[in-house]
Amino acid sequence: MVGATYALAHELYPYTPAQAVPGHHPVIIIGGGPIGVAVGLDLAQKGTPALILDDHDGVGQGSRAICFAKRTLDIADRLGAGQDMVEKGVVWNTGRVFHGEDQVFEFNLLPETGHKNPAFINLQQPYFEKFLIDALRRAESAGQPIEIRGRNVVTGLTQDADKVTLDIDTPHGPYQLTADYVIACDGARSPTRDMMSLSFEGRVFEDNFLIADVRMSADFPTERWFWFEPPFKDSGQSALLHKQPDDVWRIDFQLGWDIDRAAELQEDRIRARVDAMLSSQTGTVPDYELVWTSIYTFQCRRMETFRHDRVFFAGDSAHQVSPFGARGANSGIQDAENLAWKLDLVLKDLADDRLLDSYATERIYGADENILNSTRATSFMTPKTETHRLFRDAVLDLAGKYDFARPLVNSGRLSVPCIYDDHPLFTADGLDGPAGTRPGAACTDAPIGNEYLLAALGGDFALLAIGGNAPSNVAPIDGIVLRIVHIADPSPELAARYLGEHPAAIYLIRPDQHVVGRWPNWNADHVTAALRRAIGKEPADA
């Protein structure tokens, strides 16, 4: 049967024969996972039609990605799905690192107040995807131009100077569609990448990890626990424990490289490891159910470029990293928000097609940052020489006693927003304000009255005026209307994050809520030049 290779957790977009109608679309997205739906929603909210094609008719089983970072939740809020995710998810800010039986240290990922969203939630990927589809259905009902078609399998792709042609198979036979642009969000084994004979270069790490999702009642706190050389039997060099919704706990065991995968996935072998871990921590083995199990070998690799003329790659189809640090799905959502506003402007003739090259430039920068962090985490977690092991163990020993050593401990640097320092679409800092909101950085949230800053900024180009007087009657710049957000009396959190020692400031912010430029006072010429640079119309050295 066309497009049915795995069991579904939720049937969300069943196939109907009426869908198989030839036609032309501005944007076609291949893949109805979280990245594909996110970019489609973002485009539709801006008024640009998006058609999503998926080879199944719903969300597959298995928790898979579970850790979703604050930046992802901030983006999901703009897409209409964030609240559902936080309400269902397990919120956590604290992590603990152990070496053997001893706790080395604990950390708080978001010690400051004044943010709408937490540092992280744990939420099984099927829920995450379902909430995005729920938001898509609400967008459809509100008349936004978005559609998703299940059991529509892309079997061929060709492109010429002005369009991309897709061959699509369905349960009722094949048909063709054309598009101005295509976005491939079809996963690590991307059929689109294979169709285009594109390479996927990088490193495969010689190690295997067992995932065991366990449903049980347990008194473990809602925290991330990571063990180096865990004290429980047959756990390998490391282990990880997370709580998920529905009384499900994620346990990861490092198995090593030379294993019999089929044998290790037998229930008795898995239960022996889980029993040893639980009895080590609680003194007993509570009743539990094995909900989902898997063995994975992680890879750090990416395509050479994420743009190929009219075809773009995003998420796992473009890059892969290890799951330690929760950088996979979170970085893919950042791909989606980076690409959507640029495509929207180009399709509305508000920017030249060359703006789209910056998607690849910026997100390759983000992918390389993630790959570097993943590679370093792996080297620290699994030292390959005795010298590396001695260094790792010395760092862990020092970290248990001294603060200076704790940043050296690497059990997976947890996902944070990419900062596009020194990239050409951003303007030199004219404020010399707080480093966390410098040009290139993603906006930090802060309270404004009874609401929050990021919600006020929305998904448009925004002019944020803090303190002083807001500019009045700002004319459109090259057809782009700025959203004006004036906060005359900033909260202490907003002032600390955006003003520093300054009494007032002007910020120009992109639709993906990255800071384009900032200045101490309003200056129309400065803002005009910065916006033109942000859409690729002003030379970087102007």
CSV table of C-alpha atoms in Angstrom, one decimal, residues 206-534:
chain,number,residue,atom,x,y,z
A,206,GLU,CA,31.4,3.7,16.7
A,207,ASP,CA,29.0,3.3,19.6
A,208,ASN,CA,25.4,2.1,20.2
A,209,PHE,CA,22.9,3.4,22.7
A,210,LEU,CA,19.8,1.6,23.9
A,211,ILE,CA,16.6,3.6,24.5
A,212,ALA,CA,14.1,2.1,27.0
A,213,ASP,CA,10.9,4.1,27.6
A,214,VAL,CA,9.4,2.7,30.8
A,215,ARG,CA,6.0,3.4,32.3
A,216,MET,CA,6.0,3.3,36.1
A,217,SER,CA,5.3,5.2,39.2
A,218,ALA,CA,8.5,6.5,40.6
A,219,ASP,CA,9.7,9.2,43.0
A,220,PHE,CA,12.5,10.5,40.8
A,221,PRO,CA,12.4,14.3,40.5
A,222,THR,CA,11.6,16.0,37.3
A,223,GLU,CA,15.2,16.5,36.3
A,224,ARG,CA,17.8,15.4,33.8
A,225,TRP,CA,20.1,12.8,35.4
A,226,PHE,CA,23.3,11.8,33.6
A,227,TRP,CA,25.8,9.2,34.8
A,228,PHE,CA,29.4,8.8,33.7
A,229,GLU,CA,30.5,5.2,34.5
A,230,PRO,CA,27.1,4.5,36.2
A,231,PRO,CA,27.1,2.2,39.2
A,232,PHE,CA,24.4,-0.2,37.9
A,233,LYS,CA,25.2,-3.4,36.1
A,234,ASP,CA,25.7,-3.6,32.3
A,235,SER,CA,25.0,0.0,31.8
A,236,GLY,CA,28.2,0.8,29.8
A,237,GLN,CA,30.1,4.1,30.0
A,238,SER,CA,27.1,6.3,30.5
A,239,ALA,CA,23.4,6.4,31.2
A,240,LEU,CA,20.7,9.0,31.1
A,241,LEU,CA,17.3,9.4,32.8
A,242,HIS,CA,14.4,11.7,31.8
A,243,LYS,CA,10.8,11.9,32.8
A,244,GLN,CA,8.1,12.2,30.1
A,245,PRO,CA,4.3,12.7,30.3
A,246,ASP,CA,2.0,9.8,31.1
A,247,ASP,CA,4.3,8.4,33.8
A,248,VAL,CA,6.9,7.4,31.1
A,249,TRP,CA,10.6,7.6,31.8
A,250,ARG,CA,13.3,7.6,29.2
A,251,ILE,CA,16.4,5.6,30.1
A,252,ASP,CA,19.4,5.5,27.8
A,253,PHE,CA,22.3,3.0,28.2
A,254,GLN,CA,25.5,3.1,26.3
A,255,LEU,CA,26.2,-0.4,24.9
A,256,GLY,CA,29.5,0.0,23.0
A,257,TRP,CA,30.2,-0.8,19.4
A,258,ASP,CA,30.6,-4.5,18.9
A,259,ILE,CA,27.1,-5.7,19.9
A,260,ASP,CA,24.4,-8.1,18.6
A,261,ARG,CA,21.6,-5.6,18.1
A,262,ALA,CA,18.9,-8.3,17.8
A,263,ALA,CA,20.0,-9.9,21.1
A,264,GLU,CA,20.2,-6.6,22.9
A,265,LEU,CA,16.7,-5.7,21.9
A,266,GLN,CA,15.3,-8.9,23.5
A,267,GLU,CA,13.0,-8.0,26.3
A,268,ASP,CA,14.8,-10.1,29.0
A,269,ARG,CA,18.1,-8.3,28.2
A,270,ILE,CA,16.5,-4.9,28.3
A,271,ARG,CA,14.7,-5.7,31.6
A,272,ALA,CA,17.9,-6.8,33.2
A,273,ARG,CA,19.5,-3.4,32.5
A,274,VAL,CA,16.4,-1.5,33.6
A,275,ASP,CA,16.1,-3.7,36.8
A,276,ALA,CA,19.7,-3.0,37.7
A,277,MET,CA,19.3,0.7,37.2
A,278,LEU,CA,16.1,1.0,39.2
A,279,SER,CA,17.3,-1.2,42.1
A,280,SER,CA,20.5,0.8,42.3
A,281,GLN,CA,18.5,4.0,42.8
A,282,THR,CA,15.5,2.9,44.8
A,283,GLY,CA,16.6,-0.4,46.4
A,284,THR,CA,13.7,-2.2,44.7
A,285,VAL,CA,12.4,-2.8,41.2
A,286,PRO,CA,8.9,-1.3,40.9
A,287,ASP,CA,6.4,-2.7,38.5
A,288,TYR,CA,6.9,-1.2,35.0
A,289,GLU,CA,5.9,-1.5,31.4
A,290,LEU,CA,8.3,-1.3,28.5
A,291,VAL,CA,6.6,1.2,26.2
A,292,TRP,CA,9.1,1.6,23.4
A,293,THR,CA,12.7,0.4,22.8
A,294,SER,CA,15.3,1.1,20.2
A,295,ILE,CA,19.0,1.0,19.5
A,296,TYR,CA,20.7,3.9,17.7
A,297,THR,CA,24.1,4.7,16.4
A,298,PHE,CA,24.5,8.4,16.1
A,299,GLN,CA,26.1,10.4,13.4
A,300,CYS,CA,27.4,14.0,13.0
A,301,ARG,CA,27.1,14.9,9.3
A,302,ARG,CA,25.5,17.4,6.9
A,303,MET,CA,25.0,18.2,3.3
A,304,GLU,CA,27.6,20.5,1.7
A,305,THR,CA,24.9,23.1,1.2
A,306,PHE,CA,21.2,23.3,2.1
A,307,ARG,CA,20.1,25.1,-1.1
A,308,HIS,CA,20.0,23.5,-4.5
A,309,ASP,CA,18.5,26.1,-6.9
A,310,ARG,CA,14.8,25.9,-6.1
A,311,VAL,CA,15.0,23.0,-3.6
A,312,PHE,CA,15.9,23.5,0.1
A,313,PHE,CA,16.7,21.0,2.8
A,314,ALA,CA,15.8,21.4,6.4
A,315,GLY,CA,16.0,19.4,9.6
A,316,ASP,CA,17.4,15.9,9.6
A,317,SER,CA,17.4,15.8,5.8
A,318,ALA,CA,20.1,18.5,5.9
A,319,HIS,CA,22.1,17.6,9.0
A,320,GLN,CA,22.3,15.1,11.8
A,321,VAL,CA,23.8,15.3,15.3
A,322,SER,CA,23.8,13.1,18.3
A,323,PRO,CA,20.8,13.2,20.6
A,324,PHE,CA,22.9,14.3,23.6
A,325,GLY,CA,22.2,18.0,23.9
A,326,ALA,CA,18.8,17.8,22.2
A,327,ARG,CA,20.1,19.6,19.2
A,328,GLY,CA,18.3,17.7,16.4
A,329,ALA,CA,14.7,18.7,16.4
A,330,ASN,CA,15.4,22.0,18.1
A,331,SER,CA,17.9,23.0,15.4
A,332,GLY,CA,15.5,21.8,12.7
A,333,ILE,CA,12.8,24.2,14.0
A,334,GLN,CA,15.3,27.0,13.7
A,335,ASP,CA,15.8,26.0,10.1
A,336,ALA,CA,12.1,26.3,9.5
A,337,GLU,CA,11.8,29.8,11.0
A,338,ASN,CA,14.9,31.0,9.2
A,339,LEU,CA,13.7,29.9,5.8
A,340,ALA,CA,10.0,30.8,6.0
A,341,TRP,CA,10.2,34.6,6.2
A,342,LYS,CA,12.8,34.7,3.4
A,343,LEU,CA,10.7,32.7,1.1
A,344,ASP,CA,7.7,34.8,1.9
A,345,LEU,CA,9.5,38.0,1.0
A,346,VAL,CA,10.8,36.6,-2.2
A,347,LEU,CA,7.5,35.2,-3.3
A,348,LYS,CA,5.9,38.6,-2.6
A,349,ASP,CA,8.6,40.4,-4.7
A,350,LEU,CA,9.8,42.2,-1.6
A,351,ALA,CA,13.3,40.7,-1.8
A,352,ASP,CA,15.5,39.2,-4.5
A,353,ASP,CA,15.9,35.5,-4.9
A,354,ARG,CA,19.6,35.8,-3.7
A,355,LEU,CA,18.2,36.4,-0.1
A,356,LEU,CA,17.5,32.7,-0.1
A,357,ASP,CA,21.2,31.9,-0.3
A,358,SER,CA,21.5,33.3,3.3
A,359,TYR,CA,19.3,30.5,4.5
A,360,ALA,CA,22.0,28.0,3.6
A,361,THR,CA,24.8,30.3,4.9
A,362,GLU,CA,23.2,30.9,8.3
A,363,ARG,CA,21.9,27.4,8.9
A,364,ILE,CA,25.1,25.7,7.9
A,365,TYR,CA,26.7,27.9,10.5
A,366,GLY,CA,24.2,26.6,13.0
A,367,ALA,CA,24.6,23.0,11.9
A,368,ASP,CA,28.4,23.2,12.2
A,369,GLU,CA,28.0,24.7,15.7
A,370,ASN,CA,25.8,21.7,16.7
A,371,ILE,CA,28.1,19.2,15.1
A,372,LEU,CA,31.1,20.6,16.9
A,373,ASN,CA,29.2,20.4,20.3
A,374,SER,CA,28.0,16.9,19.6
A,375,THR,CA,31.5,15.7,18.6
A,376,ARG,CA,33.0,17.2,21.7
A,377,ALA,CA,30.4,15.7,23.9
A,378,THR,CA,31.0,12.3,22.4
A,379,SER,CA,34.7,12.6,22.9
A,380,PHE,CA,34.2,13.5,26.5
A,381,MET,CA,31.6,10.8,27.2
A,382,THR,CA,33.5,8.0,25.5
A,383,PRO,CA,37.3,8.7,25.7
A,384,LYS,CA,39.1,6.7,23.0
A,385,THR,CA,42.6,6.7,24.7
A,386,GLU,CA,43.9,6.3,28.2
A,387,THR,CA,45.1,9.9,28.2
A,388,HIS,CA,41.6,11.2,27.2
A,389,ARG,CA,40.1,9.1,30.0
A,390,LEU,CA,42.5,10.4,32.6
A,391,PHE,CA,41.7,14.0,31.5
A,392,ARG,CA,37.9,13.2,31.7
A,393,ASP,CA,38.1,11.7,35.1
A,394,ALA,CA,40.3,14.5,36.4
A,395,VAL,CA,37.7,17.1,35.2
A,396,LEU,CA,34.9,15.2,36.8
A,397,ASP,CA,36.8,15.0,40.1
A,398,LEU,CA,37.6,18.7,40.1
A,399,ALA,CA,34.0,19.6,39.1
A,400,GLY,CA,32.7,18.0,42.2
A,401,LYS,CA,34.8,20.5,44.2
A,402,TYR,CA,35.3,23.6,42.2
A,403,ASP,CA,33.0,25.8,40.1
A,404,PHE,CA,35.7,26.6,37.4
A,405,ALA,CA,35.8,22.9,36.3
A,406,ARG,CA,32.1,22.5,35.8
A,407,PRO,CA,31.9,24.1,32.3
A,408,LEU,CA,34.5,21.6,31.2
A,409,VAL,CA,32.1,18.6,31.9
A,410,ASN,CA,30.3,17.7,28.7
A,411,SER,CA,27.4,15.3,28.9
A,412,GLY,CA,25.8,17.1,25.9
A,413,ARG,CA,25.8,20.9,25.6
A,414,LEU,CA,22.1,21.5,25.7
A,415,SER,CA,20.4,23.3,22.8
A,416,VAL,CA,20.5,27.1,22.7
A,417,PRO,CA,19.6,29.5,20.0
A,418,CYS,CA,22.2,30.1,17.2
A,419,ILE,CA,23.8,33.6,17.2
A,420,TYR,CA,24.8,34.8,13.8
A,421,ASP,CA,27.8,36.8,14.8
A,422,ASP,CA,29.5,38.6,11.9
A,423,HIS,CA,27.0,37.4,9.3
A,424,PRO,CA,26.3,39.9,6.4
A,425,LEU,CA,22.6,40.5,7.0
A,426,PHE,CA,23.2,42.0,10.4
A,427,THR,CA,24.3,45.5,11.2
A,428,ALA,CA,27.3,46.4,13.5
A,429,ASP,CA,26.2,47.0,17.1
A,430,GLY,CA,25.4,50.7,17.6
A,431,LEU,CA,24.4,50.4,21.2
A,432,ASP,CA,27.1,48.4,23.0
A,433,GLY,CA,24.4,46.9,25.2
A,434,PRO,CA,23.9,43.5,26.8
A,435,ALA,CA,25.7,40.7,25.0
A,436,GLY,CA,22.7,38.4,25.0
A,437,THR,CA,20.7,40.7,22.7
A,438,ARG,CA,23.5,41.8,20.3
A,439,PRO,CA,22.9,41.8,16.5
A,440,GLY,CA,22.6,38.2,15.3
A,441,ALA,CA,21.1,36.9,18.6
A,442,ALA,CA,17.6,35.6,19.0
A,443,CYS,CA,15.5,37.9,21.1
A,444,THR,CA,15.3,37.1,24.8
A,445,ASP,CA,11.8,37.1,26.3
A,446,ALA,CA,10.9,39.5,29.1
A,447,PRO,CA,7.6,40.6,30.8
A,448,ILE,CA,5.8,43.6,29.5
A,449,GLY,CA,2.8,44.3,31.7
A,450,ASN,CA,0.7,41.2,31.9
A,451,GLU,CA,2.2,39.8,28.7
A,452,TYR,CA,5.6,38.9,27.2
A,453,LEU,CA,7.8,40.6,24.7
A,454,LEU,CA,8.1,37.8,22.1
A,455,ALA,CA,4.3,37.7,21.7
A,456,ALA,CA,4.3,41.4,21.1
A,457,LEU,CA,7.0,41.2,18.5
A,458,GLY,CA,5.1,38.6,16.5
A,459,GLY,CA,6.4,37.3,13.1
A,460,ASP,CA,7.0,40.6,11.2
A,461,PHE,CA,9.9,43.0,10.9
A,462,ALA,CA,9.5,44.9,14.2
A,463,LEU,CA,10.9,48.1,15.6
A,464,LEU,CA,11.3,47.8,19.3
A,465,ALA,CA,11.5,51.2,21.1
A,466,ILE,CA,12.4,50.9,24.8
A,467,GLY,CA,12.1,54.0,27.0
A,468,GLY,CA,12.1,57.5,25.5
A,469,ASN,CA,9.7,58.3,22.6
A,470,ALA,CA,8.7,55.9,19.9
A,471,PRO,CA,9.1,57.0,16.3
A,472,SER,CA,5.8,58.1,14.7
A,473,ASN,CA,4.5,57.4,11.2
A,474,VAL,CA,7.4,55.2,10.1
A,475,ALA,CA,6.9,54.8,6.4
A,476,PRO,CA,7.2,51.3,4.7
A,477,ILE,CA,10.8,50.5,3.7
A,478,ASP,CA,11.0,48.9,0.3
A,479,GLY,CA,7.4,47.8,0.8
A,480,ILE,CA,7.9,46.3,4.2
A,481,VAL,CA,5.7,47.7,7.0
A,482,LEU,CA,7.4,47.7,10.4
A,483,ARG,CA,5.5,46.6,13.5
A,484,ILE,CA,6.1,49.2,16.1
A,485,VAL,CA,6.4,48.0,19.7
A,486,HIS,CA,7.0,50.9,22.2
A,487,ILE,CA,7.7,50.1,25.8
A,488,ALA,CA,8.0,53.4,27.6
A,489,ASP,CA,8.4,52.0,31.1
A,490,PRO,CA,10.3,48.7,30.8
A,491,SER,CA,10.2,46.0,33.5
A,492,PRO,CA,13.5,45.4,35.3
A,493,GLU,CA,14.0,42.2,33.4
A,494,LEU,CA,13.5,43.9,30.0
A,495,ALA,CA,15.8,46.7,31.0
A,496,ALA,CA,18.5,44.3,32.1
A,497,ARG,CA,18.3,42.2,28.9
A,498,TYR,CA,18.0,45.0,26.4
A,499,LEU,CA,19.2,48.3,27.9
A,500,GLY,CA,22.0,47.5,30.3
A,501,GLU,CA,23.3,50.9,31.4
A,502,HIS,CA,21.5,52.8,28.7
A,503,PRO,CA,18.3,54.8,29.4
A,504,ALA,CA,16.7,53.9,26.0
A,505,ALA,CA,17.3,51.9,22.9
A,506,ILE,CA,15.9,51.2,19.4
A,507,TYR,CA,16.0,47.6,18.1
A,508,LEU,CA,15.3,46.3,14.6
A,509,ILE,CA,14.2,42.7,14.7
A,510,ARG,CA,13.7,40.2,11.9
A,511,PRO,CA,10.5,38.1,11.5
A,512,ASP,CA,12.4,35.1,13.0
A,513,GLN,CA,13.0,37.4,16.1
A,514,HIS,CA,16.8,37.7,15.6
A,515,VAL,CA,18.2,41.2,16.3
A,516,VAL,CA,19.2,43.0,13.0
A,517,GLY,CA,20.6,46.1,14.7
A,518,ARG,CA,20.3,48.3,17.7
A,519,TRP,CA,21.0,52.0,18.6
A,520,PRO,CA,20.6,54.4,21.5
A,521,ASN,CA,18.2,56.7,19.6
A,522,TRP,CA,15.9,56.6,16.7
A,523,ASN,CA,17.5,57.4,13.4
A,524,ALA,CA,15.5,56.7,10.2
A,525,ASP,CA,18.6,56.4,8.0
A,526,HIS,CA,20.2,53.8,10.3
A,527,VAL,CA,17.0,51.7,10.4
A,528,THR,CA,16.4,51.9,6.7
A,529,ALA,CA,20.0,50.8,5.9
A,530,ALA,CA,19.8,48.0,8.4
A,531,LEU,CA,16.5,46.7,7.0
A,532,ARG,CA,17.7,46.8,3.5
A,533,ARG,CA,20.8,44.9,4.5
A,534,ALA,CA,18.6,42.3,6.3
